[in-house]
Short mmCIF file of C-alpha atoms in Angstrom, two decimals:
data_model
loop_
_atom_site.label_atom_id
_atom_site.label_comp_id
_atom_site.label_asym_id
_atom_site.label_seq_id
_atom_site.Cartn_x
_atom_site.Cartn_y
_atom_site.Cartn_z
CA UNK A 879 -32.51 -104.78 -11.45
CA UNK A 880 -33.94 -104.89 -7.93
CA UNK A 881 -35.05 -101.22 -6.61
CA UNK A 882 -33.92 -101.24 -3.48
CA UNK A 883 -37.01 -99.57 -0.56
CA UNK A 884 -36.64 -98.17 2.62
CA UNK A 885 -38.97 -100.29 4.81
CA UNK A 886 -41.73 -97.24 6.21
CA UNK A 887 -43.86 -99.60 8.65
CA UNK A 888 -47.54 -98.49 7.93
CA UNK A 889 -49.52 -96.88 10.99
CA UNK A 890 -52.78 -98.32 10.14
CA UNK A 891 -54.63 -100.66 7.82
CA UNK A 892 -55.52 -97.62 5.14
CA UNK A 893 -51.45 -96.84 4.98
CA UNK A 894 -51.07 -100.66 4.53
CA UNK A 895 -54.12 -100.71 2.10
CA UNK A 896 -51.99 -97.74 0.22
CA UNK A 897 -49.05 -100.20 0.35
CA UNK A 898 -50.46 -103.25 -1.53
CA UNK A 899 -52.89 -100.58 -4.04
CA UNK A 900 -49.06 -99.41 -4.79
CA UNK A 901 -47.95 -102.91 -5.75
CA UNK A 902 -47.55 -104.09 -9.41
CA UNK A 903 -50.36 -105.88 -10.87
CA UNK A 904 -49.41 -109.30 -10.78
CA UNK A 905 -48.90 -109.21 -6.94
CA UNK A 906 -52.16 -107.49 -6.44
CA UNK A 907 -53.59 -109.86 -8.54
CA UNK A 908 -52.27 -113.04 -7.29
CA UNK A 909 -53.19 -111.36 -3.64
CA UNK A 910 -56.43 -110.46 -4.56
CA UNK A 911 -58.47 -111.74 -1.33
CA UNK A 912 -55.94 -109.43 0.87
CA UNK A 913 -58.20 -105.60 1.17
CA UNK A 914 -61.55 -107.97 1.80
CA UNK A 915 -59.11 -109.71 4.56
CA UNK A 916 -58.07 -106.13 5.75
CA UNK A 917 -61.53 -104.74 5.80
CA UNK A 918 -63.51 -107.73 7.68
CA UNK A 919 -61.17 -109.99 9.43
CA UNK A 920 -58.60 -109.54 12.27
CA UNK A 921 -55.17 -109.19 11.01
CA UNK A 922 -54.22 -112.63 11.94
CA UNK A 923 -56.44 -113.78 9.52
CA UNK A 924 -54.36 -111.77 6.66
CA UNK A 925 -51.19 -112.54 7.77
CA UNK A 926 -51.97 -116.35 7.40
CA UNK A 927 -53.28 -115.73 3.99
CA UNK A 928 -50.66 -113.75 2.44
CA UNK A 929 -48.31 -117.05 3.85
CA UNK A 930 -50.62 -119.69 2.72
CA UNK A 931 -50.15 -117.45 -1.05
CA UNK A 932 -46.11 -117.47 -0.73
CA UNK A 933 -45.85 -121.72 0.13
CA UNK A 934 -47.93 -121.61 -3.27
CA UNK A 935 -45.85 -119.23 -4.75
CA UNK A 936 -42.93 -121.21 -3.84
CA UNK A 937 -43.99 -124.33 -4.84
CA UNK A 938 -44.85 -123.05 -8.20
CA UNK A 939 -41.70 -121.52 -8.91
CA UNK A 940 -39.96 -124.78 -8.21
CA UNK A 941 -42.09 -126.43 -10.61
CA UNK A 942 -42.38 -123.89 -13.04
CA UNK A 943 -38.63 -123.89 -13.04
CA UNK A 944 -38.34 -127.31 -13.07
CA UNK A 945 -40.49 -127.52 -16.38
CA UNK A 946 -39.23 -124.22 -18.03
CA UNK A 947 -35.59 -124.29 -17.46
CA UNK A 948 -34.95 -127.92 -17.07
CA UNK A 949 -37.94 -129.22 -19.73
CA UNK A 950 -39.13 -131.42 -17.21
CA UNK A 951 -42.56 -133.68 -18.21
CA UNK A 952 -45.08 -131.40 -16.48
CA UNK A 953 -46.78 -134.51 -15.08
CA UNK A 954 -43.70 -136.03 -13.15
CA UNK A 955 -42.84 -132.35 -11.85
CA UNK A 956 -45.98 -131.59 -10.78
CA UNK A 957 -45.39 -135.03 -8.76
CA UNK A 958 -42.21 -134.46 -7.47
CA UNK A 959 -42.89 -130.73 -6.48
CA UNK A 960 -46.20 -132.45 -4.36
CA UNK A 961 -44.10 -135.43 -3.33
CA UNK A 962 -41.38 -133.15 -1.23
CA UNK A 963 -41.87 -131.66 2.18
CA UNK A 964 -40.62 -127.77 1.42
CA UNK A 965 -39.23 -125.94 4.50
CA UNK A 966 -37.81 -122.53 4.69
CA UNK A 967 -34.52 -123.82 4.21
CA UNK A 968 -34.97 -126.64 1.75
CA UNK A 969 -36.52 -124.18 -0.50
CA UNK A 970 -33.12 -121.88 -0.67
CA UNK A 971 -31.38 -124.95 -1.23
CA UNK A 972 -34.12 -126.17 -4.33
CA UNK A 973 -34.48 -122.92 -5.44
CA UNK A 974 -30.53 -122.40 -6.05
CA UNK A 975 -30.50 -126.27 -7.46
CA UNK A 976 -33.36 -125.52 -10.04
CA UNK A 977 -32.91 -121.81 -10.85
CA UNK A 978 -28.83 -121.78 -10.40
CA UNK A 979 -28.76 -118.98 -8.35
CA UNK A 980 -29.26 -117.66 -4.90
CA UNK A 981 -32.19 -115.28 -3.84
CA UNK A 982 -30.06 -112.13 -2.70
CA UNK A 983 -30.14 -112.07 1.51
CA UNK A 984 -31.90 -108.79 1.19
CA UNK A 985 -35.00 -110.44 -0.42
CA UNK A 986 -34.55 -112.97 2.19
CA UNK A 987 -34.44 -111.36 4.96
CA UNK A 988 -38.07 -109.66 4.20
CA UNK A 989 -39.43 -112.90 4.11
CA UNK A 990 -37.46 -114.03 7.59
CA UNK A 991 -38.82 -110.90 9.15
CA UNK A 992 -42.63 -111.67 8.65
CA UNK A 993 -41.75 -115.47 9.20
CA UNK A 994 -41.04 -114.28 12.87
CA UNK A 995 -44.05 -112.33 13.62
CA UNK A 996 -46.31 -114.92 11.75
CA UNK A 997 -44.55 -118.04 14.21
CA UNK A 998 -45.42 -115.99 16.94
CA UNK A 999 -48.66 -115.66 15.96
CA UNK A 1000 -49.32 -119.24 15.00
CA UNK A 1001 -47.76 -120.43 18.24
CA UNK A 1002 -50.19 -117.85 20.37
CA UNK A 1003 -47.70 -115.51 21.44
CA UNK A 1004 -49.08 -111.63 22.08
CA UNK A 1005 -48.35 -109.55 19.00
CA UNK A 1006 -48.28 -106.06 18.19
CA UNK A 1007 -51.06 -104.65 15.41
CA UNK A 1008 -48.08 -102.91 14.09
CA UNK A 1009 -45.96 -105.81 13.65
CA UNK A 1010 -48.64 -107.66 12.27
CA UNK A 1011 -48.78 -104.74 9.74
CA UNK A 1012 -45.21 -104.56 8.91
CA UNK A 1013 -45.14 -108.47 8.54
CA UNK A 1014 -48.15 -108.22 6.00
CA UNK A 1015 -46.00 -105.70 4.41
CA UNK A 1016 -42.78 -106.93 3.92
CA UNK A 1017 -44.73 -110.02 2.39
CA UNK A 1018 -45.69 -107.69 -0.45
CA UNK A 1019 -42.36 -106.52 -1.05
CA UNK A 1020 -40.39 -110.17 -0.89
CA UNK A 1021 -43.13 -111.23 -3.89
CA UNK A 1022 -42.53 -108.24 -5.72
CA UNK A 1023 -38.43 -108.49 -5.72
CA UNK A 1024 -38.90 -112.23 -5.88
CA UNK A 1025 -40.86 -111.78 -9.01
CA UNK A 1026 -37.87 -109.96 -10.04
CA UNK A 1027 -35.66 -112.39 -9.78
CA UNK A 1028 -37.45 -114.41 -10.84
CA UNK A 1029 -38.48 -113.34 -14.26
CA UNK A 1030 -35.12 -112.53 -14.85
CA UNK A 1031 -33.78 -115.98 -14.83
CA UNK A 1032 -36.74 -117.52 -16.02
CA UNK A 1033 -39.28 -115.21 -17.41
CA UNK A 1034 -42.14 -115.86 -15.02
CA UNK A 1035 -43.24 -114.70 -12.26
CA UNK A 1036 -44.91 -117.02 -8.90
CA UNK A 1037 -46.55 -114.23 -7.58
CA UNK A 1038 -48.90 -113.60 -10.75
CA UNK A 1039 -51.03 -115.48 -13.34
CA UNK A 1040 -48.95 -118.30 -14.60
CA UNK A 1041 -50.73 -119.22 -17.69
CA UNK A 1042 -48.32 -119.76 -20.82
CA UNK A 1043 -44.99 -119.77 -18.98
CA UNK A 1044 -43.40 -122.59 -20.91
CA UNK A 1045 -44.25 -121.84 -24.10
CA UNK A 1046 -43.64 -123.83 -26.85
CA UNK A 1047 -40.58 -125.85 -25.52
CA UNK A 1048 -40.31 -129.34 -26.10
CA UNK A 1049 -40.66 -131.44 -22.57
CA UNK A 1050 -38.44 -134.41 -21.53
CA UNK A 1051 -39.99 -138.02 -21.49
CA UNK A 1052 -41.16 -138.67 -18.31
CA UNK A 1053 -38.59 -141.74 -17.65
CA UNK A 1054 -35.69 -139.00 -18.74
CA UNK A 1055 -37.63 -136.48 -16.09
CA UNK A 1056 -36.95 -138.64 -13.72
CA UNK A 1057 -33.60 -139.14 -13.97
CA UNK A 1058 -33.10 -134.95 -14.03
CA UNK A 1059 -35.11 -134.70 -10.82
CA UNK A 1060 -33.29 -137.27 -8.73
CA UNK A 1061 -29.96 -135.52 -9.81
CA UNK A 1062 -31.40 -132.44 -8.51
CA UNK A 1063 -31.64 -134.47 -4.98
CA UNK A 1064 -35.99 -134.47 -5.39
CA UNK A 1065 -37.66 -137.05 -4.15
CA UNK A 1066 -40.07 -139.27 -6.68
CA UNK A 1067 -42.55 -141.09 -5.34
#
């Protein structure tokens, strides 16, 4: 069950500091560089980290899903996840191909919220401290309830130490992998 938050933008870094210390442990693991980014760096410099960590995120869930759900030969998913180009939107549409569902448009609207402020700041356009803040923010929260989701359908979570999600389960051949991922519209190279 996803706990739904009212959205309390923080006034300065120590409230947002407060925010992430409040986190669960996976995220504040798998986010661990953030507070040094907070402390020493300009908030720019956060906000592109906490992104660079959700592509990542992403990218592992596809191929975590890919292997878990869908026994896929680790080897050819770990080449098809690196052989497509990921957007925003191809991702939904993945995401709903390999996990069967769709990420509720709460969750995603968290994640199109700090998308805004962080275009702006990669295309040099004047942003606010406090929007950089509430950006960095509403990062933490989409990997929390993403988590949720995710380890719901799937029982792992991208935003957190991935080691053993597969468990024992037998994986496809890789010629039979192949033939799963191009029905699932990836592209092999």
């Amino acid at each position: 069950m996803i706990k739904e938050n009212v959205l309390t933008i923080p006034a300065n870094r120590r409230q947002l500091k407060q925010h992430f210390d409040d986190a669960p442990e996976q995220v504040r693991e798998y986010f661990s560089d953030l507070l040094g980014l907070l402390e020493n760096f300009p908030l720019d410099v956060a906000l592109a980290y906490v992104f660079l960590r959700v592509e990542l995120a992403h990218n592992m869930a596809l191929y975590c899903g890919v292997v878990k759900i869908h026994n896929a030969s680790k080897e050819v998913a770990g080449a098809a996840i690196d052989a497509n180009h990921v957007t925003r939107e191809s991702f939904l549409e993945m995401f709903k191909t390999v996990f069967n569902l769709d990420l509720p448009t709460a969750i995603c609207n968290l994640l199109e919220n700090a998308e805004g402020v962080r275009d702006r700041v990669v295309h040099g356009r004047k942003i606010l401290e406090h929007e950089k803040r509430e950006a960095i923010m509403e990062v933490i929260q989409y990997a929390e309830k993403f988590n949720e989701i995710v380890y719901a359908a799937a029982r792992f979570r991208p935003f957190g130490n991935l080691k053993g999600f597969h468990g024992d389960g037998q994986s496809l051949s890789k010629a039979a992998t192949r033939w799963v991922l191009k029905g699932m519209e990836f592209s092999l190279s």
